XYZ file of C-alpha atoms in Angstrom:
719
model
C 0.038 -0.019 0.048
C 1.430 3.487 -0.843
C 1.984 6.104 1.861
C -0.996 7.917 0.474
C -3.228 4.857 0.972
C -2.097 4.448 4.447
C -2.908 8.045 5.189
C -6.299 7.535 3.657
C -7.085 4.543 5.748
C -5.754 6.320 8.931
C -8.078 9.294 8.144
C -11.162 6.997 7.615
C -10.489 5.382 11.046
C -10.090 8.758 12.658
C -13.261 10.046 11.106
C -15.138 7.047 12.199
C -13.927 7.387 15.828
C -14.914 11.082 15.988
C -18.333 10.336 14.637
C -18.773 7.474 17.170
C -17.249 9.750 20.052
C -19.795 12.503 19.077
C -22.688 9.966 19.459
C -21.189 8.223 22.596
C -19.330 10.694 24.589
C -18.398 8.075 27.208
C -16.563 6.214 24.658
C -14.016 9.066 24.236
C -13.582 8.981 27.920
C -12.897 5.267 28.028
C -10.577 5.591 24.984
C -8.608 8.242 26.825
C -8.525 6.170 30.139
C -6.977 3.186 28.323
C -4.586 5.035 26.083
C -0.837 4.544 26.588
C 2.267 4.828 24.513
C 1.715 1.099 23.492
C -2.013 1.404 23.114
C -2.512 4.646 21.118
C -5.957 3.698 19.535
C -7.750 1.512 22.301
C -11.142 1.673 20.652
C -11.664 0.649 16.937
C -14.127 -1.104 14.474
C -16.832 1.431 15.807
C -20.295 0.869 14.799
C -22.900 3.470 15.956
C -25.946 1.215 15.632
C -25.833 -2.473 16.221
C -28.157 -4.243 13.857
C -30.061 -6.331 16.261
C -33.668 -6.029 17.495
C -32.568 -6.315 21.236
C -29.810 -3.673 20.946
C -31.392 -0.639 19.276
C -29.422 2.505 19.481
C -26.454 0.703 21.002
C -22.870 1.471 19.962
C -20.334 -1.335 19.528
C -16.511 -1.175 19.511
C -13.535 -3.519 19.784
C -11.323 -2.424 22.513
C -7.780 -3.151 23.624
C -7.144 -2.886 27.251
C -3.425 -3.025 26.975
C -0.925 -5.937 27.227
C -0.310 -5.533 31.012
C -4.065 -5.590 31.858
C -4.720 -8.447 29.372
C -1.877 -10.377 30.959
C -3.094 -9.660 34.438
C -6.603 -10.893 33.985
C -5.640 -13.706 31.403
C -7.492 -11.945 28.611
C -6.411 -13.109 25.294
C -6.643 -10.313 22.821
C -9.389 -7.546 22.296
C -12.664 -7.277 24.197
C -16.122 -6.073 22.926
C -17.448 -2.950 24.387
C -21.121 -2.019 24.063
C -22.495 1.585 24.690
C -26.070 1.443 25.656
C -27.809 4.807 26.545
C -30.655 3.193 28.416
C -32.104 3.745 31.724
C -33.333 0.069 32.113
C -31.024 -2.574 30.942
C -32.864 -5.769 29.958
C -32.292 -9.439 30.338
C -32.699 -10.124 26.593
C -29.880 -7.660 25.724
C -27.743 -9.495 28.236
C -28.383 -12.809 26.505
C -27.583 -11.339 23.142
C -24.127 -9.922 24.360
C -23.293 -13.272 26.147
C -24.609 -15.755 23.635
C -24.312 -14.027 20.238
C -20.984 -12.153 20.692
C -19.177 -13.703 17.867
C -21.989 -13.153 15.346
C -22.438 -9.530 16.532
C -18.738 -8.924 16.025
C -18.733 -10.319 12.699
C -21.601 -8.084 11.542
C -20.007 -5.149 12.897
C -16.872 -5.571 11.302
C -18.570 -6.159 7.935
C -20.509 -2.948 8.612
C -17.372 -0.936 8.615
C -16.052 -2.732 5.527
C -13.469 -4.876 7.263
C -13.074 -8.111 5.141
C -9.425 -9.028 5.022
C -8.443 -9.298 8.688
C -11.000 -10.399 11.254
C -10.585 -9.746 15.007
C -12.543 -12.075 17.444
C -13.118 -10.407 20.886
C -12.360 -12.418 23.861
C -15.398 -14.569 25.077
C -14.104 -14.059 28.582
C -15.550 -10.578 29.175
C -17.713 -7.928 27.593
C -17.654 -4.244 28.708
C -20.945 -2.527 29.057
C -21.296 1.266 29.387
C -24.917 2.158 30.310
C -27.019 4.858 31.976
C -28.975 2.227 34.103
C -27.587 2.659 37.787
C -28.825 -0.868 38.582
C -27.168 -2.660 35.642
C -24.539 -4.450 37.493
C -26.809 -5.666 40.230
C -29.153 -7.247 37.372
C -26.101 -8.664 35.607
C -24.787 -10.341 38.687
C -28.185 -12.087 39.133
C -28.324 -13.026 35.356
C -24.671 -14.181 35.301
C -25.282 -16.778 38.135
C -27.853 -18.643 35.912
C -26.049 -18.165 32.610
C -24.429 -21.089 30.822
C -22.304 -18.706 28.736
C -18.654 -18.348 29.469
C -18.828 -14.770 28.831
C -18.822 -12.387 31.884
C -20.466 -8.921 31.298
C -19.038 -6.062 33.553
C -20.277 -2.325 33.770
C -17.744 0.397 33.512
C -18.368 3.522 35.401
C -17.120 6.449 33.289
C -15.733 9.714 34.869
C -16.203 12.493 32.341
C -13.493 14.575 34.259
C -10.998 12.114 35.519
C -9.418 9.391 33.248
C -7.540 7.835 36.106
C -10.829 7.379 37.983
C -12.438 5.705 34.843
C -9.456 3.264 34.729
C -9.549 2.466 38.390
C -13.350 1.707 38.124
C -12.677 -0.613 35.220
C -9.819 -2.382 37.084
C -11.972 -2.663 40.126
C -14.686 -4.454 38.223
C -12.233 -6.709 36.378
C -10.917 -7.729 39.826
C -14.354 -8.222 41.193
C -15.667 -10.246 38.413
C -12.464 -12.242 37.252
C -10.314 -12.154 40.265
C -12.545 -13.256 43.288
C -13.492 -16.428 41.646
C -11.396 -19.475 42.556
C -9.657 -20.283 39.277
C -7.673 -22.995 40.645
C -10.741 -25.203 41.348
C -12.555 -26.866 38.453
C -14.480 -30.050 37.985
C -14.920 -29.613 34.116
C -12.615 -30.060 31.216
C -10.560 -26.907 30.345
C -9.319 -25.348 27.068
C -7.661 -22.225 25.897
C -6.198 -19.860 28.654
C -7.238 -22.265 31.459
C -5.324 -25.208 29.892
C -1.786 -25.802 31.329
C 1.020 -28.163 30.630
C 0.970 -31.055 28.221
C 2.602 -29.007 25.413
C 4.806 -31.887 24.359
C 1.833 -34.209 24.334
C -0.247 -31.839 22.126
C 2.666 -31.457 19.873
C 3.151 -35.193 19.350
C -0.562 -35.844 19.180
C -1.052 -33.143 16.622
C 1.867 -34.503 14.560
C 0.554 -38.028 14.715
C -2.899 -36.820 13.483
C -1.577 -34.899 10.794
C 0.391 -37.813 9.462
C -2.729 -40.056 9.366
C -2.122 -42.029 12.596
C -4.868 -43.156 14.996
C -4.018 -42.189 18.668
C -5.220 -42.931 22.170
C -4.863 -40.578 25.037
C -4.694 -42.738 28.205
C -4.589 -41.678 31.914
C -6.158 -41.986 35.341
C -9.560 -40.620 35.994
C -9.437 -36.813 36.527
C -6.132 -36.615 34.829
C -7.292 -34.276 32.136
C -7.841 -36.617 29.112
C -10.905 -34.813 27.902
C -9.307 -31.564 28.272
C -6.529 -32.767 25.973
C -8.921 -33.817 23.418
C -10.816 -30.476 23.579
C -7.614 -28.506 23.460
C -6.561 -30.481 20.360
C -9.777 -29.704 18.774
C -9.390 -25.928 19.538
C -5.804 -25.721 18.376
C -6.150 -27.846 15.090
C -9.118 -25.978 13.666
C -6.740 -23.277 12.414
C -4.823 -26.104 10.620
C -8.051 -27.313 8.757
C -8.621 -30.153 11.020
C -12.195 -30.968 12.097
C -12.100 -32.668 15.357
C -15.347 -34.368 16.111
C -15.970 -35.679 19.729
C -18.175 -38.508 20.728
C -18.460 -40.316 24.127
C -18.686 -44.078 24.647
C -21.021 -43.340 27.595
C -23.804 -42.835 24.976
C -23.854 -46.660 25.041
C -25.705 -46.626 28.428
C -29.088 -47.406 26.703
C -27.740 -50.656 25.192
C -27.932 -49.232 21.643
C -24.888 -48.758 19.595
C -26.884 -46.473 17.301
C -27.126 -43.798 20.060
C -23.320 -43.239 19.830
C -23.208 -43.320 15.987
C -26.158 -40.863 15.826
C -24.436 -38.565 18.389
C -21.156 -38.592 16.457
C -22.974 -37.846 13.154
C -24.735 -34.879 14.607
C -21.565 -33.380 16.146
C -19.768 -33.870 12.752
C -22.310 -31.549 11.080
C -22.065 -28.982 13.986
C -18.320 -29.070 13.547
C -18.574 -28.447 9.706
C -20.793 -25.360 10.527
C -18.292 -24.078 12.972
C -15.399 -24.750 10.438
C -17.397 -22.659 7.890
C -18.013 -19.815 10.437
C -14.149 -19.837 11.034
C -13.515 -19.227 7.565
C -12.692 -22.664 6.020
C -14.325 -23.605 2.670
C -16.340 -26.675 3.620
C -19.121 -28.629 2.134
C -21.900 -29.424 4.630
C -24.578 -30.822 2.226
C -28.190 -29.917 1.777
C -31.079 -29.920 4.323
C -31.632 -33.565 3.834
C -27.817 -34.291 4.502
C -28.001 -32.369 7.611
C -31.077 -33.859 8.980
C -30.207 -36.784 11.204
C -32.632 -39.072 13.089
C -31.039 -42.346 14.084
C -28.302 -44.038 12.012
C -26.409 -47.212 12.223
C -22.543 -47.676 12.358
C -22.277 -48.381 8.639
C -24.411 -45.336 7.865
C -22.143 -43.251 10.032
C -19.117 -44.671 8.192
C -20.738 -43.605 4.966
C -21.376 -40.051 6.260
C -17.773 -39.659 7.351
C -16.425 -40.997 3.945
C -18.860 -38.580 2.029
C -17.738 -35.561 4.124
C -14.117 -36.466 3.711
C -14.423 -36.965 0.064
C -16.286 -33.503 -0.553
C -13.776 -31.762 1.800
C -10.501 -33.225 0.571
C -8.375 -30.398 1.786
C -9.816 -30.779 5.396
C -8.580 -33.474 7.792
C -11.170 -35.172 9.887
C -10.521 -36.723 13.294
C -13.351 -38.806 14.954
C -12.436 -38.775 18.618
C -14.410 -40.946 21.087
C -13.892 -40.418 24.897
C -14.128 -43.079 27.830
C -12.909 -46.119 25.893
C -13.205 -48.135 29.107
C -17.031 -47.885 28.660
C -16.615 -49.545 25.330
C -14.546 -52.240 26.966
C -17.131 -52.853 29.671
C -19.894 -52.937 27.054
C -18.074 -55.419 25.003
C -18.110 -58.024 27.678
C -21.787 -58.494 27.011
C -22.306 -57.059 23.563
C -18.967 -57.678 21.621
C -20.673 -57.733 18.223
C -22.096 -54.288 18.717
C -18.657 -52.700 19.762
C -17.074 -54.543 16.815
C -19.752 -52.950 14.608
C -18.983 -49.520 15.617
C -15.184 -49.790 15.855
C -15.247 -51.504 12.379
C -17.212 -48.753 10.942
C -14.811 -46.053 12.221
C -11.830 -48.104 11.154
C -13.428 -48.617 7.654
C -13.753 -44.850 7.270
C -10.219 -44.093 8.300
C -8.888 -46.713 5.919
C -10.893 -45.652 3.047
C -10.000 -41.876 3.290
C -6.458 -40.549 3.599
C -7.881 -37.451 5.367
C -9.632 -39.382 8.124
C -8.044 -40.652 11.424
C -9.373 -41.656 14.825
C -8.660 -40.829 18.403
C -9.641 -42.304 21.734
C -9.337 -41.536 25.314
C -9.807 -43.362 28.587
C -8.162 -44.818 31.671
C -5.150 -47.129 30.659
C -6.520 -50.470 29.626
C -5.951 -53.346 27.315
C -8.595 -52.357 24.881
C -6.125 -51.987 21.848
C -3.793 -54.722 22.859
C -6.248 -57.533 22.690
C -7.110 -59.241 19.186
C -10.636 -60.069 20.417
C -13.555 -58.471 22.089
C -15.721 -60.275 24.706
C -15.355 -63.328 26.674
C -15.719 -67.199 26.294
C -17.627 -68.333 23.396
C -18.918 -64.815 22.603
C -15.519 -63.469 21.473
C -15.256 -61.484 18.187
C -12.356 -59.946 16.470
C -11.182 -56.470 17.608
C -11.000 -54.074 14.571
C -8.825 -51.724 16.391
C -6.104 -54.236 17.470
C -2.667 -52.960 16.844
C -4.198 -49.772 15.086
C -3.642 -47.202 17.785
C -0.590 -45.228 18.919
C -1.123 -44.757 22.778
C -0.064 -41.738 24.514
C -0.067 -41.494 28.376
C -0.872 -38.589 30.660
C 1.571 -38.222 33.516
C 1.932 -35.965 36.477
C 3.131 -32.406 35.974
C 6.818 -31.714 36.373
C 7.768 -28.717 38.609
C 7.918 -26.039 35.931
C 4.315 -27.103 34.750
C 3.093 -26.783 38.287
C 4.760 -23.415 38.735
C 3.200 -22.116 35.617
C -0.334 -23.233 36.500
C -0.116 -21.753 40.047
C 1.380 -18.394 39.072
C -0.576 -17.805 35.870
C -4.018 -18.653 37.372
C -3.065 -16.762 40.524
C -2.315 -13.545 38.661
C -6.111 -12.436 38.094
C -6.583 -13.220 41.790
C -3.684 -11.004 42.754
C -1.769 -14.095 44.113
C 1.847 -15.028 43.516
C 3.839 -18.016 44.861
C 7.468 -18.252 46.307
C 9.634 -20.937 44.730
C 9.445 -22.784 48.189
C 5.583 -22.638 48.194
C 5.537 -24.105 44.625
C 7.908 -26.830 45.670
C 5.850 -27.781 48.777
C 2.747 -28.195 46.580
C 4.638 -30.352 43.996
C 5.943 -32.553 46.846
C 2.557 -33.043 48.554
C 0.699 -33.753 45.251
C 3.406 -35.487 43.332
C 2.311 -33.041 40.387
C -0.919 -34.693 40.026
C -2.849 -31.818 38.318
C -6.263 -32.532 39.913
C -4.629 -32.499 43.273
C -2.341 -29.472 42.520
C -5.425 -27.449 41.706
C -7.320 -28.622 44.845
C -4.268 -27.787 47.158
C -3.904 -24.419 45.509
C -7.508 -23.845 45.974
C -7.475 -24.632 49.674
C -4.455 -22.389 50.171
C -6.118 -19.579 48.380
C -9.210 -19.807 50.572
C -7.053 -19.730 53.875
C -4.983 -16.702 52.796
C -8.018 -14.747 51.341
C -9.542 -14.616 54.829
C -6.805 -12.490 56.300
C -6.179 -10.068 53.306
C -6.681 -6.526 53.942
C -6.098 -5.058 50.492
C -7.169 -7.405 47.914
C -5.754 -5.246 45.066
C -2.174 -5.758 46.402
C -0.390 -8.964 45.253
C -0.297 -11.388 48.022
C 2.703 -13.916 47.714
C 1.818 -17.259 49.116
C 4.698 -18.681 51.330
C 5.568 -22.211 52.502
C 3.800 -21.483 55.869
C 0.540 -20.803 54.009
C 0.864 -24.212 52.136
C 1.571 -25.950 55.358
C -1.457 -24.375 57.030
C -3.697 -25.621 54.031
C -2.297 -29.110 53.924
C -4.220 -30.656 56.880
C -7.513 -29.419 55.491
C -6.671 -30.553 52.002
C -5.539 -33.946 53.133
C -8.801 -34.774 54.739
C -10.423 -34.897 51.176
C -7.440 -35.610 48.955
C -7.053 -39.305 50.366
C -10.684 -40.058 49.440
C -10.221 -38.511 45.998
C -7.136 -40.850 45.397
C -8.929 -43.865 46.791
C -11.901 -43.022 44.261
C -9.447 -43.044 41.358
C -7.926 -46.385 42.296
C -11.566 -47.880 42.906
C -12.409 -46.621 39.217
C -9.409 -48.352 37.868
C -10.156 -51.459 39.871
C -13.452 -51.895 38.161
C -12.060 -52.429 34.649
C -8.284 -53.059 35.291
C -7.884 -54.808 38.545
C -4.274 -56.068 38.013
C -3.149 -52.389 37.658
C -5.090 -51.349 40.718
C -3.723 -54.182 42.754
C -0.168 -52.939 42.202
C -1.200 -49.520 43.790
C -2.030 -50.974 47.097
C 0.141 -48.990 49.712
C 0.105 -52.091 51.972
C 2.550 -54.004 49.440
C 6.352 -53.512 49.740
C 8.195 -52.785 46.679
C 9.597 -56.323 46.918
C 6.171 -57.748 47.039
C 5.178 -55.549 43.952
C 8.055 -56.924 41.920
C 7.327 -60.566 42.957
C 3.706 -60.054 41.914
C 4.756 -58.547 38.504
C 6.937 -61.571 37.818
C 4.098 -63.937 38.443
C 2.002 -63.514 35.438
C 1.858 -61.793 31.980
C -1.312 -59.789 32.717
C 0.432 -58.166 35.812
C 3.542 -57.390 33.733
C 1.280 -55.510 31.244
C -0.298 -53.723 34.102
C 3.143 -52.583 35.416
C 4.045 -51.449 31.968
C 0.934 -49.425 31.829
C 1.498 -47.921 35.269
C 5.026 -47.015 34.274
C 3.755 -45.242 31.172
C 1.416 -43.298 33.516
C 4.318 -42.184 35.654
C 3.293 -44.055 38.727
C 6.047 -46.692 38.562
C 9.532 -46.671 37.021
C 12.060 -49.280 36.183
C 15.522 -49.112 37.758
C 18.056 -51.763 37.384
C 15.545 -54.275 36.293
C 13.221 -53.621 39.306
C 10.002 -51.515 39.554
C 10.003 -48.690 42.118
C 7.301 -46.166 42.909
C 7.657 -42.641 41.585
C 7.351 -39.493 43.597
C 3.744 -39.009 42.302
C 2.649 -42.413 43.604
C 4.382 -42.021 46.790
C 2.711 -38.623 47.444
C -0.742 -40.297 46.757
C -0.057 -43.364 48.932
C 1.014 -41.059 51.922
C -2.542 -39.781 51.816
C -4.016 -43.211 51.964
C -1.831 -44.230 54.801
C -2.571 -41.132 56.919
C -4.663 -42.201 60.040
C -7.428 -40.305 61.405
C -6.579 -38.316 64.569
C -10.193 -37.482 65.537
C -10.870 -38.376 69.172
C -13.970 -38.731 71.334
C -14.008 -34.955 72.497
C -12.765 -33.388 69.232
C -14.777 -31.848 66.354
C -16.369 -34.162 63.710
C -14.096 -35.357 60.975
C -14.670 -34.112 57.497
C -18.192 -35.359 56.069
C -16.608 -36.869 52.939
C -14.629 -39.214 54.978
C -15.756 -42.612 56.409
C -15.207 -41.608 59.966
C -16.892 -38.045 59.470
C -19.903 -39.545 57.679
C -20.442 -42.240 60.272
C -20.216 -39.516 63.050
C -22.972 -37.595 61.351
C -25.162 -40.597 60.701
C -25.074 -41.335 64.389
C -26.313 -37.899 65.280
C -29.077 -38.132 62.638
C -30.544 -35.976 59.947
C -30.643 -32.076 60.489
C -30.959 -28.775 58.732
C -27.607 -29.388 57.014
C -27.574 -33.243 56.765
C -29.707 -35.557 54.862
C -29.829 -39.246 53.874
C -31.020 -41.013 50.805
C -31.212 -44.736 50.008
C -30.466 -44.505 46.277
C -30.530 -42.397 43.124
C -32.568 -44.519 40.791
C -33.524 -48.012 42.141
C -36.456 -48.248 44.468
C -35.171 -50.556 47.118
C -38.596 -52.067 47.736
C -39.659 -52.572 44.144
C -36.071 -53.162 42.878
C -36.988 -51.156 39.678
C -36.108 -47.627 38.395
C -38.241 -45.020 40.054
C -38.235 -41.500 38.869
C -39.383 -40.336 42.409
C -36.015 -41.589 43.776
C -34.226 -39.213 41.356
C -36.386 -36.344 42.089
C -35.862 -36.688 45.799
C -32.175 -36.390 45.320
C -32.447 -33.419 43.112
C -34.932 -31.750 45.504
C -32.743 -32.112 48.484
C -29.614 -30.705 46.660
C -31.738 -27.736 45.473
C -32.991 -27.117 48.957
C -29.452 -27.225 50.481
C -28.427 -24.683 47.658
C -31.263 -22.438 48.746
C -30.514 -22.677 52.540
C -27.340 -22.826 54.600
C -25.828 -25.612 52.512
C -24.853 -28.965 53.960
C -24.139 -32.655 53.243
C -26.299 -35.255 51.375
C -25.240 -38.867 51.668
C -26.905 -41.301 49.136
C -26.784 -44.966 49.805
C -27.854 -44.742 53.328
C -31.297 -45.437 54.813
C -32.671 -42.673 57.113
C -32.373 -45.178 59.938
C -28.643 -45.062 59.376
C -28.317 -48.444 57.849
C -25.600 -48.493 55.175
C -27.233 -49.736 52.040
C -24.805 -48.919 49.401
C -25.297 -48.163 45.729
C -24.627 -51.487 44.112
C -28.113 -51.573 42.408
C -27.700 -48.196 40.996
C -24.129 -48.732 39.869
C -25.101 -51.980 38.185
C -27.185 -49.780 35.607
C -23.865 -48.382 34.452
C -21.996 -51.627 34.265
C -20.420 -50.988 37.618
C -18.534 -48.038 36.076
C -18.248 -44.951 38.260
C -17.485 -42.630 35.611
C -20.667 -42.769 33.485
C -22.609 -42.920 36.794
C -21.016 -39.590 38.205
C -21.523 -37.976 34.755
C -25.279 -38.805 34.759
C -25.659 -37.598 38.245
C -23.805 -34.208 37.856
C -25.136 -33.703 34.318
C -28.551 -35.050 33.740
C -29.946 -35.577 37.294
C -28.592 -32.250 38.740
C -27.135 -30.039 35.992
C -30.176 -30.115 33.796
C -32.838 -30.168 36.336
C -31.106 -27.439 38.763
C -28.355 -25.574 37.038
C -25.170 -26.599 35.571
C -23.177 -23.636 36.785
C -24.539 -23.878 40.376
C -23.719 -27.531 40.368
C -20.115 -27.127 39.108
C -19.330 -24.310 41.435
C -21.250 -25.254 44.533
C -21.557 -28.961 44.632
C -18.790 -31.556 45.134
C -19.255 -35.416 45.110
C -17.085 -37.911 46.885
C -17.281 -41.592 46.634
C -16.796 -43.374 49.921
C -16.388 -46.950 50.952
C -18.359 -47.123 54.222
C -18.308 -50.447 56.020
C -17.563 -52.091 52.595
C -20.511 -50.420 50.771
C -20.228 -47.468 48.227
C -21.849 -44.167 49.374
C -22.011 -40.902 47.451
C -21.434 -37.853 49.618
C -22.456 -34.493 48.402
C -21.051 -31.307 49.940
C -23.381 -28.413 48.840
C -22.445 -24.757 49.428
C -25.204 -22.150 49.961
C -26.137 -20.170 46.809
C -26.358 -16.444 46.851
C -29.171 -16.468 44.378
C -32.361 -18.640 44.199
C -32.107 -22.032 42.558
C -35.028 -23.593 40.990
C -35.841 -27.168 40.404
C -37.108 -27.904 36.771
C -37.331 -24.017 36.362
C -40.708 -24.006 38.324
C -40.174 -25.078 41.906
C -38.210 -23.740 44.810
C -37.233 -25.869 47.862
C -35.478 -24.941 51.082
C -34.584 -26.845 54.217
C -36.734 -26.241 57.258
C -35.193 -28.270 60.246
C -34.629 -31.720 58.850
C -37.258 -31.412 56.110
C -37.247 -30.376 52.487
C -40.176 -28.056 51.790
C -41.443 -26.293 48.754
C -42.075 -22.587 48.891
C -45.432 -21.224 47.579
C -47.353 -17.925 47.888
C -46.221 -15.442 50.374
C -43.349 -17.636 51.604
C -42.058 -17.860 47.982
C -42.428 -14.152 47.436
C -40.656 -13.364 50.799
C -37.835 -15.736 50.009
C -37.275 -14.083 46.599
C -37.364 -10.522 48.080
C -34.696 -11.594 50.633
C -32.414 -12.719 47.950
């Protein structure tokens, strides 16, 4: 472009900015507040009228906060800013800003003639400048029930003091992004929240691009699903469509349920790739309409999409491979049908490959599926390159702690990081939980939350006792999950065994030798001079298992998610904050599925959320008799993973609120007197929580009651 052309472009931008500032004077004030020597034009791509029925007279701009602020709050790139000259900001406008941000940004950039380079504003936050004095209070309420990852924050503009405007913005960022516990998460993470695994991602991407089939294998809660989703996110730019399925769709004993789910996800991913800018063929309305299809029909769809999009690579990834192994024990022909269909598509098309994930198992080592006379050939035998998820090394732990701590104004000394690494062995789930407990403890004593607090070794030491009370149960649950489908490996993790006994056992048979190799790949064992020894990660976890309870007869109760703590509470009986239920699904009297049992559990969790919080134990009769959950668990092939997903997703997430469940409810699996019990620890919600979007329950004494009429109105007014 000539110098004159550059001058003309800059002149057009300046002209648009002046027109916009004349219409929205607060935009000029915000622009001045954010302006630095490195950020000379904070607001750009300005549109004076957003083309949407719920955003009439609203101005739109893309805004740069500046590198230091973006780094502080983990904001990747630009953010969207809306200027709404309204006295009464409405919920429907909030919904558009949080759920339709990408489309709004795209249309705004088209409106100003931007076609060559597109800016995608961060999905983390949206800035709102409005004349409604109650806007932030409304948004806080709406945000709590929103499923969108986007947080809307209002910015108070000072027309006379740019520094005050900037301070107001930073305070809102701190309040909205910094006060949340970023360490704690029970859901898969991607993007800015994804840490470590860089070498694994690089190797997995290289394998996929070279037409290999891969498997990501690791313990439960080790981040397998996060790795798949991060691969999906990163590879889209390289013209790779990464379609995810889940073997837990096999719960209803129909292989077509998973085939149909994968086909629908493939159509959605093709649409996303088109929106991203890739030239892809999706097909006509008939091609996109999917009812129920068989595995061979799924294979044909994949082949057809691959043939019509020869420049695109397709990856069909299926999570939770152990569910397929479990299902294959009783229905090997159906699993062979699905795996055979996927392999046929991958073999027929050079631009199709497969990916799997699950707990380390022998699924791809065995040439057959099923047992006894029902065995059939395994189509994926010898066809998969396995990659194993191991514990974080010290540098990965340091990066996670320090980067996620930044928006919360937390830093860590080198010694404190080392203490976390030593206590957790670098196991990511445990690293996050210990960091979360430490954050909670140090936050109580902070005077100025805007000053960076540096966490010391003494802070970690204080947090360790509280963290250990739950971490041991968490590790036991992981070992129990492995024992369900890979007992040879779980047996080798028994802390009661000496290393000599472990080695003697490994030498005893081939199956245990294979298990030792898998545990070595997972970083729990290592071979030294021909002998297997425990790694630092495993020693750290087993130290949690060996830790005895110190609760005496005159001391406080142990934690409710420990066997001793639960038994103590059972002995005292149900209360305002403690409730017992026999089961989730199976009526213990009729021995059949009973929807009322499910509703009772959901109703109790909702009531605790709306009250002072508390504990719900499922698998215990209200008389105190430990019943266990064997009947419920049998519905899921004795596999805890799909059972827990159904509980947190279908039973609670959909009927109550997925955000409230993920943030305020924790589930722990306990062996109590030999029986499996689920313990829910429920925090009180700051906003009303509804059951099925129509009923509101609270705890009154040791009873769960539905609020109606005046009682309901009074409760809502109080919240």
